[in-house]
Short mmCIF file of C-alpha atoms in Angstrom, two decimals:
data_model
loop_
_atom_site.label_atom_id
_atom_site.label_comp_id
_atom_site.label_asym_id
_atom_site.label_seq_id
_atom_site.Cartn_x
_atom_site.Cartn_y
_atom_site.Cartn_z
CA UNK A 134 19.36 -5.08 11.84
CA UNK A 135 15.92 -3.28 12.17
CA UNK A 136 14.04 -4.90 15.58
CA UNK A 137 10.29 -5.35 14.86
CA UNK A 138 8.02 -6.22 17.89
CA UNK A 139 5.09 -8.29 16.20
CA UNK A 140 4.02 -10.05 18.93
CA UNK A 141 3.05 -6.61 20.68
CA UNK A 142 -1.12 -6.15 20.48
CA UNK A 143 -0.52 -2.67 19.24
CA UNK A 144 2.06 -3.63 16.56
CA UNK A 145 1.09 -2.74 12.49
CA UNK A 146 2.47 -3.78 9.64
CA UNK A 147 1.66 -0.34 7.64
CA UNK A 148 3.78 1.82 10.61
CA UNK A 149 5.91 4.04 9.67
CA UNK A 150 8.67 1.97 11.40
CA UNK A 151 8.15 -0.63 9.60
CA UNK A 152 8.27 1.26 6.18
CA UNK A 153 11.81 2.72 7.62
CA UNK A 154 13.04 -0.93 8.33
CA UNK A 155 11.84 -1.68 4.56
CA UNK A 156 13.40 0.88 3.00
CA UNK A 157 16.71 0.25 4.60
CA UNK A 158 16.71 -3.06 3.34
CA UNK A 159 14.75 -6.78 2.73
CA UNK A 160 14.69 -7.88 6.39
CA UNK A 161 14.19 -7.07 10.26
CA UNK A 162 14.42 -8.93 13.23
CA UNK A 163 11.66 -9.68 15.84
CA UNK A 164 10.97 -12.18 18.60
CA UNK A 165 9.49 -14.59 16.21
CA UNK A 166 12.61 -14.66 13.90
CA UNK A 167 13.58 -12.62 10.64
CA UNK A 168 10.76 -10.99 9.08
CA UNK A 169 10.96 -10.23 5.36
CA UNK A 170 9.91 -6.82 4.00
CA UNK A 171 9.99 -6.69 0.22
CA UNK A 172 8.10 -8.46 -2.47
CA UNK A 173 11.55 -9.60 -4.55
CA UNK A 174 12.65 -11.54 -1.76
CA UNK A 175 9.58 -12.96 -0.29
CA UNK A 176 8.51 -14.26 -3.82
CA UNK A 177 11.86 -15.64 -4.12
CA UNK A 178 11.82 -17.20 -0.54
CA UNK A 179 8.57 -18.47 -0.58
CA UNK A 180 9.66 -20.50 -3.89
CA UNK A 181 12.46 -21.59 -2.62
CA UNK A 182 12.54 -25.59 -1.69
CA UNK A 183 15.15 -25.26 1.47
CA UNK A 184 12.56 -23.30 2.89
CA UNK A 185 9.57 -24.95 4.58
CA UNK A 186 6.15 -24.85 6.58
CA UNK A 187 7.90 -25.25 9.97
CA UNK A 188 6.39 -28.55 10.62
CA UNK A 189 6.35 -28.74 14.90
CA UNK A 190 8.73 -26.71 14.76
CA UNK A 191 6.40 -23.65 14.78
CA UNK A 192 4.16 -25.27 17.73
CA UNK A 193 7.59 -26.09 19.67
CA UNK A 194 8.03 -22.20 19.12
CA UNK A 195 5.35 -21.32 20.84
CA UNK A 196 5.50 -24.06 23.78
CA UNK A 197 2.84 -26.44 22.05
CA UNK A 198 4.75 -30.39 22.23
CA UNK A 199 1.78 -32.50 22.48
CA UNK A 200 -2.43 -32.63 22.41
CA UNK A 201 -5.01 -31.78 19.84
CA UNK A 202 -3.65 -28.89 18.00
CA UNK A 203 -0.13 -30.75 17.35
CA UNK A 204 -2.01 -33.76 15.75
CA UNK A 205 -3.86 -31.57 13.84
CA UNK A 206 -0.93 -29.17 12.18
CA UNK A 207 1.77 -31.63 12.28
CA UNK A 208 0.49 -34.06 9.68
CA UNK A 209 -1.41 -31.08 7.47
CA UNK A 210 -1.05 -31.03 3.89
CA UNK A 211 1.39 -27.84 4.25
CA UNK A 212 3.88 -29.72 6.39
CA UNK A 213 4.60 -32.01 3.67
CA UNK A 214 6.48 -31.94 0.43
CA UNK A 215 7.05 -33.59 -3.04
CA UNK A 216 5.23 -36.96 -3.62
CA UNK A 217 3.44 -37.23 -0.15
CA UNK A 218 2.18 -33.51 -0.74
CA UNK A 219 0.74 -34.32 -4.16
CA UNK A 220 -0.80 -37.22 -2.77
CA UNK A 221 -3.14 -35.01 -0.71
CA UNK A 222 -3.18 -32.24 -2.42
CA UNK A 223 -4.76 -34.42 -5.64
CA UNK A 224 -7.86 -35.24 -3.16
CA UNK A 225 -8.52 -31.96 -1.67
CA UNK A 226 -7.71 -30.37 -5.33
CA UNK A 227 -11.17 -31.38 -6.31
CA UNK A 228 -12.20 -28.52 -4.60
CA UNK A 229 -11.55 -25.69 -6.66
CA UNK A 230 -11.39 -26.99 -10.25
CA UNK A 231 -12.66 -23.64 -12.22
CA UNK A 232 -16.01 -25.28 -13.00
CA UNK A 233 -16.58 -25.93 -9.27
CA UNK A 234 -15.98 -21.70 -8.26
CA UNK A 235 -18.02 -21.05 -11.47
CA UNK A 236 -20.89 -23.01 -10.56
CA UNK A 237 -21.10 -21.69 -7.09
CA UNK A 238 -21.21 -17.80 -8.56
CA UNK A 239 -25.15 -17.71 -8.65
CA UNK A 240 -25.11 -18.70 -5.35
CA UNK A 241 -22.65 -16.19 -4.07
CA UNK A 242 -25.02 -13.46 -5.66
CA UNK A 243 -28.32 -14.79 -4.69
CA UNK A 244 -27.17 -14.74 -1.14
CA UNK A 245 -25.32 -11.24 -1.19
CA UNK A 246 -28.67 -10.07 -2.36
CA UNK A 247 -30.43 -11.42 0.53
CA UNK A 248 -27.72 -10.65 3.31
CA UNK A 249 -27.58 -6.64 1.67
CA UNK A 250 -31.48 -6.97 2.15
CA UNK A 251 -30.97 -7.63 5.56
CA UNK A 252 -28.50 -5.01 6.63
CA UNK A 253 -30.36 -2.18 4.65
CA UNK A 254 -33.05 -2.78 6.77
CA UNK A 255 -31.20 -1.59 9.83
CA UNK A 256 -28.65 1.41 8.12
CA UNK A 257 -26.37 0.41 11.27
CA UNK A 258 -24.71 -3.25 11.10
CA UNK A 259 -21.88 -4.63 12.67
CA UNK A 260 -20.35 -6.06 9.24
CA UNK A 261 -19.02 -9.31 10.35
CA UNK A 262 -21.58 -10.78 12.26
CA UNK A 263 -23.94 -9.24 9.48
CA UNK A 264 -21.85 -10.31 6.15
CA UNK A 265 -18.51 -10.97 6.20
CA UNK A 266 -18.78 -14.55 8.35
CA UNK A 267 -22.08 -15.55 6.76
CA UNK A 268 -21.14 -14.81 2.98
CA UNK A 269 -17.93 -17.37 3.34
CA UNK A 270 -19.93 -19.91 5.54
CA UNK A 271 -23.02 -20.09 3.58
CA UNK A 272 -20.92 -20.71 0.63
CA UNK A 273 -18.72 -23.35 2.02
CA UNK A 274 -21.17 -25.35 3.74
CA UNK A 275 -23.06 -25.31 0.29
CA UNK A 276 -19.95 -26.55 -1.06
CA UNK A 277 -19.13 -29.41 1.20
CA UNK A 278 -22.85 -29.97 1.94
CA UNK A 279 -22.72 -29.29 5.58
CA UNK A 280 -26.27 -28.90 7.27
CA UNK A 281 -27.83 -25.63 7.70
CA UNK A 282 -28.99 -26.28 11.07
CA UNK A 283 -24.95 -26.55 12.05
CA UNK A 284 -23.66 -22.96 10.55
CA UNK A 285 -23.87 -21.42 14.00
CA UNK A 286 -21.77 -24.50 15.95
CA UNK A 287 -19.36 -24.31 12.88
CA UNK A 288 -18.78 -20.68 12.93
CA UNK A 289 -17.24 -20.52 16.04
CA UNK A 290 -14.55 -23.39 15.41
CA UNK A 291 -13.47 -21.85 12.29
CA UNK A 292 -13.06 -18.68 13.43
CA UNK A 293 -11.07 -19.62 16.21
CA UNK A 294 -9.16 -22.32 14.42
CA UNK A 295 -7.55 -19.49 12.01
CA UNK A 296 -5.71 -18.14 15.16
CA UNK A 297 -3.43 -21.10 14.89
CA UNK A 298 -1.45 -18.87 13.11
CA UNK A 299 -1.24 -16.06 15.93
CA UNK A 300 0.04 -17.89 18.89
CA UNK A 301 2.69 -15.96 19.54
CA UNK A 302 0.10 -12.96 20.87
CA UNK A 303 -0.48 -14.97 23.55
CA UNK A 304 -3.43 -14.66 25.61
CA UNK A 305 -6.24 -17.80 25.21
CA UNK A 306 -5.41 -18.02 22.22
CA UNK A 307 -4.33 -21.62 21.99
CA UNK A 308 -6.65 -22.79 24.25
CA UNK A 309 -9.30 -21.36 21.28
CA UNK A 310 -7.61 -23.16 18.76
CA UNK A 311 -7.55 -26.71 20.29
CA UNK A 312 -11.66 -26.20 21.14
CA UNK A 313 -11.84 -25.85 17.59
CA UNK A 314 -9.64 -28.68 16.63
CA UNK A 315 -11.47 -30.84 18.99
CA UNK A 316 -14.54 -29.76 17.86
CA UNK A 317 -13.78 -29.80 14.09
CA UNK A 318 -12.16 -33.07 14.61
CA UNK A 319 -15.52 -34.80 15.84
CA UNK A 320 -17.77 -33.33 13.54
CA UNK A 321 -16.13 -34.32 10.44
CA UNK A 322 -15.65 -38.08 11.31
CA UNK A 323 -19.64 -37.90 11.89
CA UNK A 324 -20.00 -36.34 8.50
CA UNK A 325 -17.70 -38.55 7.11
CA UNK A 326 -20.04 -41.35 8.12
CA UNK A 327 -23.10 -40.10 7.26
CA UNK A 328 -21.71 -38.89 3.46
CA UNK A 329 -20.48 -42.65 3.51
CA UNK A 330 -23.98 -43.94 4.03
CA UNK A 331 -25.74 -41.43 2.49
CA UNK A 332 -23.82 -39.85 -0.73
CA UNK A 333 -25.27 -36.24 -1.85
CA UNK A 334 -24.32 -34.04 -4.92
CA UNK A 335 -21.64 -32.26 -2.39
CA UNK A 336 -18.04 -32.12 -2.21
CA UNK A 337 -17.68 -34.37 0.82
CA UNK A 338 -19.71 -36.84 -0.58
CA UNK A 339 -17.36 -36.85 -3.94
CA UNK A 340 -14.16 -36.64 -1.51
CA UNK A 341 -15.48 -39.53 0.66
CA UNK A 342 -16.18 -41.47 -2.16
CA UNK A 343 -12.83 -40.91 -3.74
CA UNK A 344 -10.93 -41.72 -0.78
CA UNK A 345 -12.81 -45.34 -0.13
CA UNK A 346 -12.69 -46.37 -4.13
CA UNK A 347 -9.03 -45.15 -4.75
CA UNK A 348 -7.46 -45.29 -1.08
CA UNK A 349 -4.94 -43.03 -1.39
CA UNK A 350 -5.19 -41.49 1.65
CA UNK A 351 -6.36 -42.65 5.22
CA UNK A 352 -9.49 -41.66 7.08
CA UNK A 353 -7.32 -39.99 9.38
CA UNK A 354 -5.64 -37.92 6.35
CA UNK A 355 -9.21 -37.27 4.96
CA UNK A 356 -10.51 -35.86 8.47
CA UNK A 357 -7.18 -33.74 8.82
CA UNK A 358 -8.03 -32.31 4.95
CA UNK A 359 -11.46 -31.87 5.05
CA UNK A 360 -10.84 -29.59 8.82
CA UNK A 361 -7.93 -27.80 7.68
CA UNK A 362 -10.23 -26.72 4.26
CA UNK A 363 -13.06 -25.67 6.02
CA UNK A 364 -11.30 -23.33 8.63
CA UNK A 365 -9.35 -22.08 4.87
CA UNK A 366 -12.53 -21.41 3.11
CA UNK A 367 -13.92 -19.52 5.78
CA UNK A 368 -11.63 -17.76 8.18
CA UNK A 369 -9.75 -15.62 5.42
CA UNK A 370 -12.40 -14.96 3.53
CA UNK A 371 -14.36 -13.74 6.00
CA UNK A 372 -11.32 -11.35 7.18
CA UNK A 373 -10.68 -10.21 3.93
CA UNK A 374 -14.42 -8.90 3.02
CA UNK A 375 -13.89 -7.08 6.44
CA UNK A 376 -10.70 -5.75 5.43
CA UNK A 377 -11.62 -4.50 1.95
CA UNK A 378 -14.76 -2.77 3.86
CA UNK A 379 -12.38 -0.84 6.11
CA UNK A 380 -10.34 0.06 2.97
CA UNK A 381 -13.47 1.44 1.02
CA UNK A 382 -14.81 3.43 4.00
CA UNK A 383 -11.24 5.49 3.83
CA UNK A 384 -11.13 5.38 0.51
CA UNK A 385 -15.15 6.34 -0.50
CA UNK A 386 -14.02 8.00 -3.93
CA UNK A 387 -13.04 4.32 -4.83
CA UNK A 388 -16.08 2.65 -3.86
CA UNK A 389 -18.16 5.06 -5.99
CA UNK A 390 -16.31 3.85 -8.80
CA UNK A 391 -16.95 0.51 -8.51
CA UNK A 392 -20.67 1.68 -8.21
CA UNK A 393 -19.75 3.33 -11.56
CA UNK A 394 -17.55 0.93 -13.45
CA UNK A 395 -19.02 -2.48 -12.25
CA UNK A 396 -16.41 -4.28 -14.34
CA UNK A 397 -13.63 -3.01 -12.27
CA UNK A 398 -14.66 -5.55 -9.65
CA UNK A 399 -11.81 -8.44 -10.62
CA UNK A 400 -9.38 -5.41 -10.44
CA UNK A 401 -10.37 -3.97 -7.48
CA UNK A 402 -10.43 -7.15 -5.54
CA UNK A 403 -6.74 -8.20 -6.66
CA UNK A 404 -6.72 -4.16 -5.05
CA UNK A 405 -8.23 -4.83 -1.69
CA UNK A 406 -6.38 -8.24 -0.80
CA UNK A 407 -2.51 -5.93 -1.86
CA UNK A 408 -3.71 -3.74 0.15
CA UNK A 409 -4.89 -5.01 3.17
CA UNK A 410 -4.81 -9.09 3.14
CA UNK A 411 -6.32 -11.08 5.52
CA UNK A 412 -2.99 -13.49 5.29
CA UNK A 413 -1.01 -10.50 6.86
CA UNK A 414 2.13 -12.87 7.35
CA UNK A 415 3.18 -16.28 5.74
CA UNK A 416 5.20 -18.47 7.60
CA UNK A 417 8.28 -20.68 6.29
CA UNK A 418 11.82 -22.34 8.29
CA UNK A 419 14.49 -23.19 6.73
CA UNK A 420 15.68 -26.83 6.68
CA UNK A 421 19.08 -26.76 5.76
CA UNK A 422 21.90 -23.87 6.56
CA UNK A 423 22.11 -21.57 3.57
CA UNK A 424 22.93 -18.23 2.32
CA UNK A 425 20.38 -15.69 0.88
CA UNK A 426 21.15 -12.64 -0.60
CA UNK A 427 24.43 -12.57 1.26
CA UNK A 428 22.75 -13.10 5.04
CA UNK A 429 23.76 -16.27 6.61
CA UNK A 430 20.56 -18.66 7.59
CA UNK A 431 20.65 -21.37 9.63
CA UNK A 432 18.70 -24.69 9.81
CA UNK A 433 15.82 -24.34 12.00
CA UNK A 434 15.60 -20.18 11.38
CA UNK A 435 11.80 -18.96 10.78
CA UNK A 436 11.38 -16.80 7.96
CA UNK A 437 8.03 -14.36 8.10
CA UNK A 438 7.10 -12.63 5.38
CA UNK A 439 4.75 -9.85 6.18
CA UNK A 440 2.72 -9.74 3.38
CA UNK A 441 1.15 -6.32 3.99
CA UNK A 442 3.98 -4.68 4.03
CA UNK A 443 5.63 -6.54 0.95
CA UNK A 444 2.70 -5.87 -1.20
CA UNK A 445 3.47 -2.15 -0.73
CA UNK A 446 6.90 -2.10 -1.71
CA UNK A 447 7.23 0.29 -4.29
CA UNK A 448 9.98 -1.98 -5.89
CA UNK A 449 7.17 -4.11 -6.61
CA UNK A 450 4.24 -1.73 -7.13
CA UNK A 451 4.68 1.48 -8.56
CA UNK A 452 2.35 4.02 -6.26
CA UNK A 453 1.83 1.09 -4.21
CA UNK A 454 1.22 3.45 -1.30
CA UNK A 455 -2.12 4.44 -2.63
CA UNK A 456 -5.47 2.32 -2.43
CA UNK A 457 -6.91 2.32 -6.57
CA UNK A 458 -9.31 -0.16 -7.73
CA UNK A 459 -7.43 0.86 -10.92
CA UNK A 460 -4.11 0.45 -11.06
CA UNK A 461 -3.35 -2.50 -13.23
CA UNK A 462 -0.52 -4.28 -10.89
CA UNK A 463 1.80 -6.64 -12.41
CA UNK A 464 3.53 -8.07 -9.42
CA UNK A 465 2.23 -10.96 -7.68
CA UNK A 466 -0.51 -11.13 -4.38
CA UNK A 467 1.95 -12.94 -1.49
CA UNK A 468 -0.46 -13.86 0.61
CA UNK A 469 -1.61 -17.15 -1.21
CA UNK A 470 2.50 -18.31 -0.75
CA UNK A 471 3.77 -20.06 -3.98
CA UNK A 472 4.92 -22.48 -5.54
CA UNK A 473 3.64 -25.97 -5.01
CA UNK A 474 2.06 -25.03 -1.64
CA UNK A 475 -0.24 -22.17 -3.63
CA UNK A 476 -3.10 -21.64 -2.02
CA UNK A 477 -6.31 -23.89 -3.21
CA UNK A 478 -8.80 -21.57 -2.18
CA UNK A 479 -7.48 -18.45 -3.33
CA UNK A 480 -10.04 -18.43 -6.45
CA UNK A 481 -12.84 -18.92 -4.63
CA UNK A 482 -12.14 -16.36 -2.78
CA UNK A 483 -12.20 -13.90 -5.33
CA UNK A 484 -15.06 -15.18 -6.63
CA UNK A 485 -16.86 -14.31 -3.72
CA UNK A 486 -15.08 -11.14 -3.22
CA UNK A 487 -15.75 -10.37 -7.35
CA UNK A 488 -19.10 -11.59 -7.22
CA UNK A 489 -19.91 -9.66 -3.88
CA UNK A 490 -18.60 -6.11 -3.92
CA UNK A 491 -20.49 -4.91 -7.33
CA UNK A 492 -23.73 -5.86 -5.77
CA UNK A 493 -22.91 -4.31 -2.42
CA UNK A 494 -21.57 -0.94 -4.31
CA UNK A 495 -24.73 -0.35 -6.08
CA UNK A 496 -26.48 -0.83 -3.01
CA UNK A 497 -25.34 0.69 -0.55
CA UNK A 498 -23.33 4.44 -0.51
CA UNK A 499 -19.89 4.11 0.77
CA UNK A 500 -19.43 2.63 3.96
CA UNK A 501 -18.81 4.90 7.07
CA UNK A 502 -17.00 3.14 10.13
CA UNK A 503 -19.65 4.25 12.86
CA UNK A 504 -17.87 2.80 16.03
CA UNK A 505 -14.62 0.99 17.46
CA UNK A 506 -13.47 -1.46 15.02
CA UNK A 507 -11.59 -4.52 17.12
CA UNK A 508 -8.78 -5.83 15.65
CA UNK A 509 -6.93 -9.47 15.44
CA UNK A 510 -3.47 -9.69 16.09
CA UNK A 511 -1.50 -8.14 13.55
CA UNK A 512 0.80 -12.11 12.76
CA UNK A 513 -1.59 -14.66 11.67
CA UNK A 514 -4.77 -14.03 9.79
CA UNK A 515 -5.72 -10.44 10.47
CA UNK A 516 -8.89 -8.32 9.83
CA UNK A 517 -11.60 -6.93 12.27
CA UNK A 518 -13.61 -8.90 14.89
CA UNK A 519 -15.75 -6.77 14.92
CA UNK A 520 -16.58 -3.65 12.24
CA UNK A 521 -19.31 -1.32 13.08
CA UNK A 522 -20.48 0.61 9.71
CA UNK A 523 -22.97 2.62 8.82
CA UNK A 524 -24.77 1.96 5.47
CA UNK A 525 -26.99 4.16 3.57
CA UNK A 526 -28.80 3.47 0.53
CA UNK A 527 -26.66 4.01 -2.72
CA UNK A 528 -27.70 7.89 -4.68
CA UNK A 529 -30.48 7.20 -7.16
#
């Protein structure tokens, strides 16, 4: 089979390599197991209930038997199944109920409008620090009711907690993650406390509440939600408005139709995350030896489906090599998995994302890439760390 070397800095899911390896068929190896290449079979895998999240099995992987981090992802919602998964799932649920995204959508616009304010002031802005990590933050921390005074301290740890999922490049990267564990982990038993003593009109509050009247879960199960949400809510969102960016400032035509055709915005973010998705790879092990597709699998084998990649199979998408805002796509986004494990947070995210981009479009012209954009690993959550741009006011 096809050998792909993800765990090399350099690597992309969108070489032509890669493409080659999909085209001769649904799977390739690569030092972190078999990586899956086409949408059929990674919708169909990532349904599939002898497949899970890895459990430890993933840290063990990548030499991580003990500490912070392992308490933190072994007893995560996504490393549990059936009953015990509903059971925290039905807490943590209460976080994106449509009326909860809906009311939030003011918000979202009243502080695009201030952030866009901000950066047309300077024409040069380095998009992340400028938009795409304040945007998510600001709206999460409105959501949970986290202080503004902390957005700064948080930041950090929930940037570097999403790297969780990029071990295998190596690097400091673990020692990143478990400085945000440890630091997550502390601050949310003090808020905890203080949404105990003091309740507000926030989500913690309503969560904290929940879990002392019903006592379903433990604090320790609340803490382990409430950290793995808030690195969620902001890590891939973040990513993703830096990705789309990157796509519109190749593809300008595009962003002066959104300017255009303002209603196009729901479209043309389902567009951005098939295109380039922040969740560039979902991860899932098989717990029991089976056959798929006629390939042998045995218990304990990693399965990663590179999400990129699938959701430009042109199995799947007709003309899926070509960026349009669009192209009315009926096959499924990947990178939200499926099943019972779909992602939570996936329609806030396009809220902000839908609510976002039309206001940026009609201000600004398309964006021009103005310097060296630094890239995350290319397994994990991907996107730019940094994204220098150049931003002119819109024509007219």
């Amino acid at each position: 089979m096809p050998f792909l070397d993800v765990a090399d800095p350099g690597f992309s899911f969108t070489a032509p390599e890669v493409f080659a390896a999909q085209a001769a068929g649904w799977y390739a190896d690569s030092p972190v197991g078999l990586i899956v290449l086409r949408h059929a079979e990674a919708q169909e895998l990532l349904r599939d209930r002898r497949l899970d999240h890895g459990g430890d099995g993933y840290l063990v992987l990548n030499g991580i038997t003990s500490g912070p981090v392992h308490d933190w992802w072994v007893p995560m919602m996504v490393n549990h199944d059936g009953a015990e998964h509903r059971r925290l799932r039905g807490l943590v649920g209460r976080a994106f109920t449509p009326r909860t995204v809906d009311a939030l959508r003011p918000y979202i616009r009243e502080k695009t409008e201030a952030l866009a304010d901000e950066m047309a002031a300077t024409g040069r802005t380095e998009f992340v620090s400028a938009f795409a990590d304040r945007l998510p933050l600001a709206v999460m921390c409105e959501l949970l009711g986290v202080p503004a005074a902390d957005y700064a301290t948080f930041s950090v740890w929930t940037s570097d907690i999403g790297l969780i999922f990029g071990l295998a490049a190596g690097g400091d990267t673990a020692a990143r993650v478990e400085r945000a564990v440890a630091g997550l982990d502390s601050y949310v038993d003090t808020l905890i406390d203080e949404k105990a003593a003091h309740p507000a009109d926030d989500l913690i509050s309503a969560m904290v509440g929940a879990w002392r009247a019903e006592q379903t879960v433990t604090r320790a199960e609340l803490r382990n939600l409430l950290v793995t949400l808030v690195f969620g809510a902001h890590d891939n969102t973040r990513h993703q408005f830096s990705n789309t960016m990157v796509s519109f400032a190749e593809h300008p035509e595009q962003w002066t139709l959104l300017r255009e055709r303002p209603e196009l915005a729901g479209q043309a973010v389902r567009e951005a995350m098939r295109w380039r998705p922040s969740a560039n790879t979902v991860l899932r092990r098989a717990t029991v030896d089976l056959e798929f597709r006629g390939l042998p699998i045995a218990a304990g084998t990693f399965l990663t489906v590179a999400a990129q990649t699938a959701q430009r199979d042109p199995r799947a998408y007709p003309g899926g090599d070509r960026f349009d805002i669009t192209a009315e796509r009926a096959a499924p986004l990947l990178q939200f998995g499926g099943g019972p494990h779909y992602c939570l947070g996936s329609a806030l995210a396009q809220a902000e994302l839908g609510e976002a981009l039309p206001i940026l479009a009609r201000r600004f012209a398309a964006p021009v890439i103005s310097g060296e954009v630094t890239w995350r690993p290319a397994i994990g959550i991907h996107g730019p760390d940094e994204l220098p741009l150049h931003l002119t006011a819109a024509p007219g």
